[in-house]
PDB file of C-alpha atoms and ligand atoms in Angstrom:
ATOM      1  CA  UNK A   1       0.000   0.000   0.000  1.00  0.00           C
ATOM      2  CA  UNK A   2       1.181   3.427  -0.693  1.00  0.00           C
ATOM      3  CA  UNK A   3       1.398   6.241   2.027  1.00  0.00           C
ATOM      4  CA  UNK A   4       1.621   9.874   1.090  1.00  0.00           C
ATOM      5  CA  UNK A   5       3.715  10.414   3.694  1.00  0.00           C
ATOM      6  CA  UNK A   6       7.666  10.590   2.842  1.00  0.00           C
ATOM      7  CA  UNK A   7       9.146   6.943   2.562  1.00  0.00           C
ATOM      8  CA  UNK A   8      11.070   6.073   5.830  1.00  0.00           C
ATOM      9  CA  UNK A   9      14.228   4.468   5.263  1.00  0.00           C
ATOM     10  CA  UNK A  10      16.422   2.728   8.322  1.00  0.00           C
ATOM     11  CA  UNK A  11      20.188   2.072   8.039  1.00  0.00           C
ATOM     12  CA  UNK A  12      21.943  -1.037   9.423  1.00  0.00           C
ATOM     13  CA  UNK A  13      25.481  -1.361   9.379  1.00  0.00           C
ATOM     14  CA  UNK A  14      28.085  -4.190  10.548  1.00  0.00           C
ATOM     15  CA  UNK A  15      30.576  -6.375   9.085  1.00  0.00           C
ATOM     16  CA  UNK A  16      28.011  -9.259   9.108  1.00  0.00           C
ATOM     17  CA  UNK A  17      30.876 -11.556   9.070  1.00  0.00           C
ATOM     18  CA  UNK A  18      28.141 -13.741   8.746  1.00  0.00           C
ATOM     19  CA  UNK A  19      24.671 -12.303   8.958  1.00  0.00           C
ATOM     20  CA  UNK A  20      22.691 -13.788  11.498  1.00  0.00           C
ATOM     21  CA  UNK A  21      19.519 -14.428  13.769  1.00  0.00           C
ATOM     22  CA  UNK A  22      20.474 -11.348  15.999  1.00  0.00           C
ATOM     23  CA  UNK A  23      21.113  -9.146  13.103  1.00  0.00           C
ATOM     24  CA  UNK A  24      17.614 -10.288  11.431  1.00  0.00           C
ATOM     25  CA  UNK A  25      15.511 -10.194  14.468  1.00  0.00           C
ATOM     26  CA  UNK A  26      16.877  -6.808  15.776  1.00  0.00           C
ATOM     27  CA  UNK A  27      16.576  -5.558  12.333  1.00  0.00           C
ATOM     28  CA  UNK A  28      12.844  -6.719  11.719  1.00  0.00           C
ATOM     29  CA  UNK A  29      11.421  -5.712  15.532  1.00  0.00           C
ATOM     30  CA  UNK A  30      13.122  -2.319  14.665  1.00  0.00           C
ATOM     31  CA  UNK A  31      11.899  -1.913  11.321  1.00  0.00           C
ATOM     32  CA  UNK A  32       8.461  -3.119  13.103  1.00  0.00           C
ATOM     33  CA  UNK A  33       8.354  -0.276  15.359  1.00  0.00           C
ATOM     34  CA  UNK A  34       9.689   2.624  13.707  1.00  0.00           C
ATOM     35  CA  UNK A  35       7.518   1.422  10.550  1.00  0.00           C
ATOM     36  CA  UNK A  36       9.830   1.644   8.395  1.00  0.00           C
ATOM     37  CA  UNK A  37       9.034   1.509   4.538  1.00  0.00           C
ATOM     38  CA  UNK A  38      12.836   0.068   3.870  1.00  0.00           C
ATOM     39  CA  UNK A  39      15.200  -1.458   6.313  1.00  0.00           C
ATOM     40  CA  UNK A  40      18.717  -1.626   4.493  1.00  0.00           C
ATOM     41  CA  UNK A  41      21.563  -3.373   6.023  1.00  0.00           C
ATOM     42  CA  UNK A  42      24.936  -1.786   4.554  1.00  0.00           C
ATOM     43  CA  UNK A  43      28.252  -4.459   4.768  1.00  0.00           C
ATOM     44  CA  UNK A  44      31.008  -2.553   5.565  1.00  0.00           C
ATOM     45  CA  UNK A  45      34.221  -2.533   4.069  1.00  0.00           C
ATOM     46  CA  UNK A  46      37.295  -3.486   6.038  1.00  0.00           C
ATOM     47  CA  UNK A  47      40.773  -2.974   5.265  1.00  0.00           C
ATOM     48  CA  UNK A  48      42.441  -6.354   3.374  1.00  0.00           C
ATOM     49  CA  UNK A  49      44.297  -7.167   6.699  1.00  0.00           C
ATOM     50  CA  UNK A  50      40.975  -7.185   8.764  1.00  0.00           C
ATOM     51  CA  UNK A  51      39.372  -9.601   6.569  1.00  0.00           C
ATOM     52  CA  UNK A  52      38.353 -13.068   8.025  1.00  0.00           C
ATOM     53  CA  UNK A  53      40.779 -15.275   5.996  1.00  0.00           C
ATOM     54  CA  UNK A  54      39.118 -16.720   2.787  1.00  0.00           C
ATOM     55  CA  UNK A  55      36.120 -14.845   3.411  1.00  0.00           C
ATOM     56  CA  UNK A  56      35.590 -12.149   1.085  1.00  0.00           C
ATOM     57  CA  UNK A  57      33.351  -9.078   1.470  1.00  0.00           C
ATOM     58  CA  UNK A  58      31.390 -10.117  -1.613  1.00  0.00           C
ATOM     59  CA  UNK A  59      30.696 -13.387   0.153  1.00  0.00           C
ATOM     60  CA  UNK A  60      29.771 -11.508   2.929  1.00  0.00           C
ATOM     61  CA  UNK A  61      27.337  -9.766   0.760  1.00  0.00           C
ATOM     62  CA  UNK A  62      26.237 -12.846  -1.060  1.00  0.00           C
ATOM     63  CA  UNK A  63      25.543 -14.167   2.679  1.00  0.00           C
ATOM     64  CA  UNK A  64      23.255 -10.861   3.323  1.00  0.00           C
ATOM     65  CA  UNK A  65      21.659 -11.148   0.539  1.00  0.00           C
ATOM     66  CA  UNK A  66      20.505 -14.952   0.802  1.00  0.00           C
ATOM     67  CA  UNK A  67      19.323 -13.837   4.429  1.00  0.00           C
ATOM     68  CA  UNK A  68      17.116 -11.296   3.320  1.00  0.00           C
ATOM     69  CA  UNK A  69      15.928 -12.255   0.046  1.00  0.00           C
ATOM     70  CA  UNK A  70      11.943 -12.210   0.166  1.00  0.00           C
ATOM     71  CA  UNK A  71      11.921 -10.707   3.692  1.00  0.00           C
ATOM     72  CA  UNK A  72      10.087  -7.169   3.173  1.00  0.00           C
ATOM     73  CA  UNK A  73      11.666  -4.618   4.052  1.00  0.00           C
ATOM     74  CA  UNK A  74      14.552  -5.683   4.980  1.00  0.00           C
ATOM     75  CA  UNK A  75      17.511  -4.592   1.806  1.00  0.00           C
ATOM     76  CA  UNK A  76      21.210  -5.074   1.409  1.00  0.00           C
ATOM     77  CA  UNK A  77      22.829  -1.303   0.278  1.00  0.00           C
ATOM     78  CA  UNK A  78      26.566  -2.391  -1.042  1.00  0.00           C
ATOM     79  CA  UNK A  79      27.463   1.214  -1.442  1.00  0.00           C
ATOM     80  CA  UNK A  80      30.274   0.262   0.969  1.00  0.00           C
ATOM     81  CA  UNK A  81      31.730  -2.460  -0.134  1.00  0.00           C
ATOM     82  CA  UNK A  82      32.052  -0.359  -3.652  1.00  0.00           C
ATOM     83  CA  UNK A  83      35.231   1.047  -2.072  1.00  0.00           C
ATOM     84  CA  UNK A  84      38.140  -1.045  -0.645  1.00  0.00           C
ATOM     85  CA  UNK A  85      38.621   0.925   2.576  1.00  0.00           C
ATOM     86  CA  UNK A  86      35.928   1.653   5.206  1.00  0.00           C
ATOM     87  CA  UNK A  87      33.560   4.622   4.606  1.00  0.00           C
ATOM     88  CA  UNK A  88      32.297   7.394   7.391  1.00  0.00           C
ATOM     89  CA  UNK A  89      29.796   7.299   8.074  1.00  0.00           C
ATOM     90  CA  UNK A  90      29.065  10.356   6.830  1.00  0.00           C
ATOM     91  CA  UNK A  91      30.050   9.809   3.136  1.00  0.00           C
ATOM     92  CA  UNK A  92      27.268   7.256   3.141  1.00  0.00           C
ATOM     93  CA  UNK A  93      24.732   9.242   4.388  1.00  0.00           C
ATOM     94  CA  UNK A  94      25.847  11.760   1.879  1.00  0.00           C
ATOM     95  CA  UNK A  95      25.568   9.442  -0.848  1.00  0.00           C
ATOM     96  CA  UNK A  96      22.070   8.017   0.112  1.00  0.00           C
ATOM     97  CA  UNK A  97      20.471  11.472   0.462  1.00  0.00           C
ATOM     98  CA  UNK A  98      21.999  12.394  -3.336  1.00  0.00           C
ATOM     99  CA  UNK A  99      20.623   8.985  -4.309  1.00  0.00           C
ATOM    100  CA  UNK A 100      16.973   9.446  -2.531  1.00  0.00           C
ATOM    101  CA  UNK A 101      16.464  13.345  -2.253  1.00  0.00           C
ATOM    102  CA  UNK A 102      16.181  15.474   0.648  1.00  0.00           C
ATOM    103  CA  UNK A 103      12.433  14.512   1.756  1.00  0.00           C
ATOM    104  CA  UNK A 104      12.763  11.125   2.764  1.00  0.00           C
ATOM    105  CA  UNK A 105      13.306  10.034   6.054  1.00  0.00           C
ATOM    106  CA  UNK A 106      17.031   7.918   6.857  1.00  0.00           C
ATOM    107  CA  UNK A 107      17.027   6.394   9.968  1.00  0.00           C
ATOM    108  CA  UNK A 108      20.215   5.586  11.103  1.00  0.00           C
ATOM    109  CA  UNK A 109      20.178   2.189  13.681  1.00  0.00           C
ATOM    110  CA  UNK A 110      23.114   2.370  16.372  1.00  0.00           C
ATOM    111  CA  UNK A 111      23.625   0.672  19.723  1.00  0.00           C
ATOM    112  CA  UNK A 112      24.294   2.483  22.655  1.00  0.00           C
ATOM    113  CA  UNK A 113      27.601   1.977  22.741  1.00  0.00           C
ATOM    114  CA  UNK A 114      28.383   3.303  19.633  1.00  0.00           C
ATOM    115  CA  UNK A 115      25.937   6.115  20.382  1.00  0.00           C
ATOM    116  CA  UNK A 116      28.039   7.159  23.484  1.00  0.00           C
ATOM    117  CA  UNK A 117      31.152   7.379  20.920  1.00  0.00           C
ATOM    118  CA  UNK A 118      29.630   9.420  18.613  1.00  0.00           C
ATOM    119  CA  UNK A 119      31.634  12.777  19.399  1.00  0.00           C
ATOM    120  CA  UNK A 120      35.044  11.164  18.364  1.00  0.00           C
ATOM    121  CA  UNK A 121      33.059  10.161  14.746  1.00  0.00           C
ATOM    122  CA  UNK A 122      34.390  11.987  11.507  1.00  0.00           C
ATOM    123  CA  UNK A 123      32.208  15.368  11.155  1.00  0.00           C
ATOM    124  CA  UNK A 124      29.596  13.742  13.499  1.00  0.00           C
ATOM    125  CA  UNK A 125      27.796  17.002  14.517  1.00  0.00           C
ATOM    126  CA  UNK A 126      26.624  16.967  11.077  1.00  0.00           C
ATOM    127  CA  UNK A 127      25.277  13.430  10.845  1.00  0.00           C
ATOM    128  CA  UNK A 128      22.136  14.782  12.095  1.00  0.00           C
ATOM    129  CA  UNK A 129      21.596  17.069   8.814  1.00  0.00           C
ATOM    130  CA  UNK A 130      21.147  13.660   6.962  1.00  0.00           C
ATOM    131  CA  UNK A 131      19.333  11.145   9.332  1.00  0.00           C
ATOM    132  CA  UNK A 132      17.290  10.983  12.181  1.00  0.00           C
ATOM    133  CA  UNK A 133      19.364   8.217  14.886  1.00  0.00           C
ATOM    134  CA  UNK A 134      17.408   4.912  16.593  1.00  0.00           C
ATOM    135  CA  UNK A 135      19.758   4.143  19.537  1.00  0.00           C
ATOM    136  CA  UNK A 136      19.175   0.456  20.158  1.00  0.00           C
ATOM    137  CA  UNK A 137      19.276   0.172  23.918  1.00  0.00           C
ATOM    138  CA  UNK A 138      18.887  -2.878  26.062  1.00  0.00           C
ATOM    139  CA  UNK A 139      16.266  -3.036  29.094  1.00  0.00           C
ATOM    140  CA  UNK A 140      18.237  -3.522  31.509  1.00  0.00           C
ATOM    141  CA  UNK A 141      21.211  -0.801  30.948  1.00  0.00           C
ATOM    142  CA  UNK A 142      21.947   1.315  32.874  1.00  0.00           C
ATOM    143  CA  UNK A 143      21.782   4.938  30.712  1.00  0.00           C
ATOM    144  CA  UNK A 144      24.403   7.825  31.649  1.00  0.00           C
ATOM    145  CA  UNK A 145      24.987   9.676  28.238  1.00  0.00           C
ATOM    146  CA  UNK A 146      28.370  11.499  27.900  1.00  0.00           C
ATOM    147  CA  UNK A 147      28.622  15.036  29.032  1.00  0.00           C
ATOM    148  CA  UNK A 148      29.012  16.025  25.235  1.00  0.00           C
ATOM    149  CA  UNK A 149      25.704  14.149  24.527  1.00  0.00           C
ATOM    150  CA  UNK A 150      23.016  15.773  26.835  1.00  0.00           C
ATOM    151  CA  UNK A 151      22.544  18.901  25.080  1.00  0.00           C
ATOM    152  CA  UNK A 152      21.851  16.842  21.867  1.00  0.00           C
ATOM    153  CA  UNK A 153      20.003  14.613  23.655  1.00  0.00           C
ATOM    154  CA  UNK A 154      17.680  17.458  25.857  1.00  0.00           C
ATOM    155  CA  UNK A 155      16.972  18.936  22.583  1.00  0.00           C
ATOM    156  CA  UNK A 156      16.649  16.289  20.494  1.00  0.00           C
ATOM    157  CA  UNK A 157      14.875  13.301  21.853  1.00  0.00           C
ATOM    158  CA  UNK A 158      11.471  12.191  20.482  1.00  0.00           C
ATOM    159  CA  UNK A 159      10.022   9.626  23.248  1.00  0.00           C
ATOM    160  CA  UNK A 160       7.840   7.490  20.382  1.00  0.00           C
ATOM    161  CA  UNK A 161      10.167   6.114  18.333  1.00  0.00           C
ATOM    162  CA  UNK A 162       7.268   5.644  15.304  1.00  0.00           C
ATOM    163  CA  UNK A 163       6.831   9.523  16.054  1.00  0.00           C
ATOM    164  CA  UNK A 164      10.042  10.661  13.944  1.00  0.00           C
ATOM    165  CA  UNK A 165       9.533  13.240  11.965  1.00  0.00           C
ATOM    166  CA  UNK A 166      10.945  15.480   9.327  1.00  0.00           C
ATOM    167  CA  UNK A 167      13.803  14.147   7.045  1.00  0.00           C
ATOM    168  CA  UNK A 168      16.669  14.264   9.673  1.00  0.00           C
ATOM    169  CA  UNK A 169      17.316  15.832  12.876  1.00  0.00           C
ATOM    170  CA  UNK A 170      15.641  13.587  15.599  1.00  0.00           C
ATOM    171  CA  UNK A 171      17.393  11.344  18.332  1.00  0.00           C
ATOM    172  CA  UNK A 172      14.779   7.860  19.948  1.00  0.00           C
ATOM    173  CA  UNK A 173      15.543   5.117  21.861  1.00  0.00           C
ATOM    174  CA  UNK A 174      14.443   1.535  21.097  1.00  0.00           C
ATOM    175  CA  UNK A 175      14.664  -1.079  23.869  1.00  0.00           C
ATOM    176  CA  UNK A 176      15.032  -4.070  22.690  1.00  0.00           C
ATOM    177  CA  UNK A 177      16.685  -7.385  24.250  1.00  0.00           C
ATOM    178  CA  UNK A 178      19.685  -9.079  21.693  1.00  0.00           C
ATOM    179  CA  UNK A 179      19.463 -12.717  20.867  1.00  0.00           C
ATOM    180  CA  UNK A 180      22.512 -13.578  22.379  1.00  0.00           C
ATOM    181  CA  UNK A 181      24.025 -14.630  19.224  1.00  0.00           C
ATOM    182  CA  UNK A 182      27.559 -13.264  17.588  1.00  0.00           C
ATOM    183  CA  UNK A 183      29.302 -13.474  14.661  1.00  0.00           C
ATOM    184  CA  UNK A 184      32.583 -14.317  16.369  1.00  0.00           C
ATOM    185  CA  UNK A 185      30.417 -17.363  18.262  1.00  0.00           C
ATOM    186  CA  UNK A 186      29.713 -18.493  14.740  1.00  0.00           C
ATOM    187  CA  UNK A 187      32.856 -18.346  13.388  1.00  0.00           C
ATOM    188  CA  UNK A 188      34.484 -20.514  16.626  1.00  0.00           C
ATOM    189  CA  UNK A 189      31.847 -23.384  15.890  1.00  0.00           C
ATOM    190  CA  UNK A 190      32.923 -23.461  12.221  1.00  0.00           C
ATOM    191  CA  UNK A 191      36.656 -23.366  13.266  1.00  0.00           C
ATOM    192  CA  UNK A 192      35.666 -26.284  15.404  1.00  0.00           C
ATOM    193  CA  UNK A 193      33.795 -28.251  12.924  1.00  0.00           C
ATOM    194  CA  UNK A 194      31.012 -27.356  14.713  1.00  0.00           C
ATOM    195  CA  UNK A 195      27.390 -26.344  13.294  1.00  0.00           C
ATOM    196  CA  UNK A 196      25.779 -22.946  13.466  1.00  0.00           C
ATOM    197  CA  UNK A 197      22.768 -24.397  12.036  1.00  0.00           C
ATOM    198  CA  UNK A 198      19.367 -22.695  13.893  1.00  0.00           C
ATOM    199  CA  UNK A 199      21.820 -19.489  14.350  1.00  0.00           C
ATOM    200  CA  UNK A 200      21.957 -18.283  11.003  1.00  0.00           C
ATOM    201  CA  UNK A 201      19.419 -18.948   7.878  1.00  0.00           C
ATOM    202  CA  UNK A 202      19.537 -22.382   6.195  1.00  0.00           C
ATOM    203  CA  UNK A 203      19.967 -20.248   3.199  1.00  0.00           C
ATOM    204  CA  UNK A 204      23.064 -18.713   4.794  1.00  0.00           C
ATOM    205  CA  UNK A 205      24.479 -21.724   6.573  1.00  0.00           C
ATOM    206  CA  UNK A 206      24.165 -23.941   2.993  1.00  0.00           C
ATOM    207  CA  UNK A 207      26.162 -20.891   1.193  1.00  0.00           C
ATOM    208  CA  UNK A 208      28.850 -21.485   3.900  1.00  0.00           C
ATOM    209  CA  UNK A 209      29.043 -24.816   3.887  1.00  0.00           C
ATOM    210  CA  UNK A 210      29.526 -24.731   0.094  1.00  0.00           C
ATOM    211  CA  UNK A 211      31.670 -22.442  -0.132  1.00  0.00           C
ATOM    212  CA  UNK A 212      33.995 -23.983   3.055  1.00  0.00           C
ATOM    213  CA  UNK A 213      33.525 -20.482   4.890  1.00  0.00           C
ATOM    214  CA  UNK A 214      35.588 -20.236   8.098  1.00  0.00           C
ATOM    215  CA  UNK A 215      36.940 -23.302   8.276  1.00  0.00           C
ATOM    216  CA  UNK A 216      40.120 -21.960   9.225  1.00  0.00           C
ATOM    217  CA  UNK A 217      40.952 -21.084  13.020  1.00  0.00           C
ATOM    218  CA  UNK A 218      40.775 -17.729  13.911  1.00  0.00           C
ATOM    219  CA  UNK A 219      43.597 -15.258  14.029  1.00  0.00           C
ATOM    220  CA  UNK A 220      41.622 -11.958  15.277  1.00  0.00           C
TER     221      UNK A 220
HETATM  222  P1  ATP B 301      31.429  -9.945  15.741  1.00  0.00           P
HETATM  223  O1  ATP B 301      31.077 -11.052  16.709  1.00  0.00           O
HETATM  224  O2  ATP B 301      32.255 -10.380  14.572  1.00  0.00           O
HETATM  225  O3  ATP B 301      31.976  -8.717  16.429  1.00  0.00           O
HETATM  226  P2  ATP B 301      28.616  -9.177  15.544  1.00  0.00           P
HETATM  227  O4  ATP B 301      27.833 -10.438  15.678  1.00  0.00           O
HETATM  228  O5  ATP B 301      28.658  -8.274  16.750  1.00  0.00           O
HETATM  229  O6  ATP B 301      30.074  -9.489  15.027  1.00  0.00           O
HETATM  230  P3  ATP B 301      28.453  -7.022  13.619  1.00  0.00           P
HETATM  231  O7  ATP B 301      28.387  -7.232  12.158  1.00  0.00           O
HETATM  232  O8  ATP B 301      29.700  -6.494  14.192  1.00  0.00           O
HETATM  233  O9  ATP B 301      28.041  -8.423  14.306  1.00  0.00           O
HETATM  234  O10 ATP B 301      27.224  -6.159  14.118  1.00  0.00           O
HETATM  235  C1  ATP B 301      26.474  -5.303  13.320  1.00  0.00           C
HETATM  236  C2  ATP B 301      25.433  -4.647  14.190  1.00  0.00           C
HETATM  237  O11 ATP B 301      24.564  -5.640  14.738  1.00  0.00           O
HETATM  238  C3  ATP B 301      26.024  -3.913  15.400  1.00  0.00           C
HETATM  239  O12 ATP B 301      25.290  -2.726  15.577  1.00  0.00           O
HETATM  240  C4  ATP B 301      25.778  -4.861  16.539  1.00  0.00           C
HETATM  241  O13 ATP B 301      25.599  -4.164  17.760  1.00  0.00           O
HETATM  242  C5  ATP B 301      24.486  -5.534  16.129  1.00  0.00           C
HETATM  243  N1  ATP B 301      24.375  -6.880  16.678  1.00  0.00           N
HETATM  244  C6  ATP B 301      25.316  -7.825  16.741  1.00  0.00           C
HETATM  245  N2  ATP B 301      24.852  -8.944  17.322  1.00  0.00           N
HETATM  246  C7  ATP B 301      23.561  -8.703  17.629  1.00  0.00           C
HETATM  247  C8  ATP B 301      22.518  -9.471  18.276  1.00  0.00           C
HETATM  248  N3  ATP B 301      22.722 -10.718  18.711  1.00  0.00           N
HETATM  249  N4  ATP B 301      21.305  -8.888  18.421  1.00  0.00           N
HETATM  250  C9  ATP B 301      21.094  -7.622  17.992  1.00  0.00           C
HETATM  251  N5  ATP B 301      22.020  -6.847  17.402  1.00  0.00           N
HETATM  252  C10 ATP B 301      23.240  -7.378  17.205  1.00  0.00           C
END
């Protein structure tokens, strides 16, 4: 169905190194909630020595891609993976609003901890220009923003996170409690021989088990 309201667009980085059932349910419960029209999840680039061994970023993509093929609205944006070096955050946000126009609403998804290091992010006190910011927050944290935060946040906040409005600008919180479920966790049970079935999609696990993903021990 069509809404005449401004398409609302939410933003989901991580290395995804693989994709899995935290990333998916997080993303969906999110995208849920804020109503989002799009939920894209953006791989990141990492520099060549950062790279799992004999996992590539386009596999990681390809894995991203099986995970949320058919699953409205979830997207994969590869915008970053287009360079070979990682991208600010702010050069992506740059290049989505040239992409999609000034009207529609970017939501950018962070966790709390990343939210707290904001101030040391490249040009961050203009990330708010291009995107409103969903701080994914556990229930049970405890919540002490940075001194350089609380004048953002005092004048910022908007309480409903499905209450966003305007293109960019706004600052919510969405409480939400994290399968607990990593990517490093998967990569160990590989290493071991071990299967992450039931932690990733069967789509996802039969890519890396034909491909021979992470067989290898880890180094990092
Ligand atoms: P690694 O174990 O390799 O550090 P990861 O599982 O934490 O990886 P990332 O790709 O680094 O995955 O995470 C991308 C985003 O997903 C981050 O914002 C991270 O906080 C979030 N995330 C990671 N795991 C979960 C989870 N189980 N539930 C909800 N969100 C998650």
């Amino acid at each position: 169905m069509s809404k005449a309201s401004p398409r609302r667009i939410g933003l989901f980085g991580g290395t995804f190194d693989p994709v899995h059932i935290g990333h998916l349910r997080s993303a969906l419960e999110t995208a849920e909630l804020l109503g989002l029209d799009e939920l894209r999840l953006l791989p990141a680039a990492r520099p060549p020595h950062r790279e799992t061994p004999q996992v590539s970023a386009q596999q990681r993509l390809a894995m991203v891609e099986l995970a949320t093929a058919g699953v409205a609205p979830l997207r994969v944006d590869d915008r970053e993976l287009q360079r070979d070096k990682p991208s600010y955050t702010i050069d992506t946000l740059e290049s989505l609003r040239a992409e999609l126009g000034k009207d529609v609403q970017l939501v950018l998804l962070v966790g709390w901890d990343a939210f707290c290091g904001l101030p040391t992010w490249y040009r961050w006190e203009e990330l708010l220009q291009h995107c409103h910011l969903a701080v994914l927050q556990r229930p049970d944290a405890d919540m002490e923003a940075p001194e350089a935060l609380r004048d953002l946040l005092a004048a910022r906040s908007v309480a409903d996170p499905s209450a966003l409005s305007g293109a960019a600008g706004q600052v919510t919180f969405i409480w939400q409690t994290p399968l607990a479920v990593s990517a490093t966790q998967i990569r160990a049970l590989l290493a071991q021989g071990r299967s992450p079935r039931f932690l990733v999609p069967d789509a996802v696990l039969n890519y890396i088990e034909a491909h021979e993903l992470y067989r290898a021990p880890q180094t990092n």
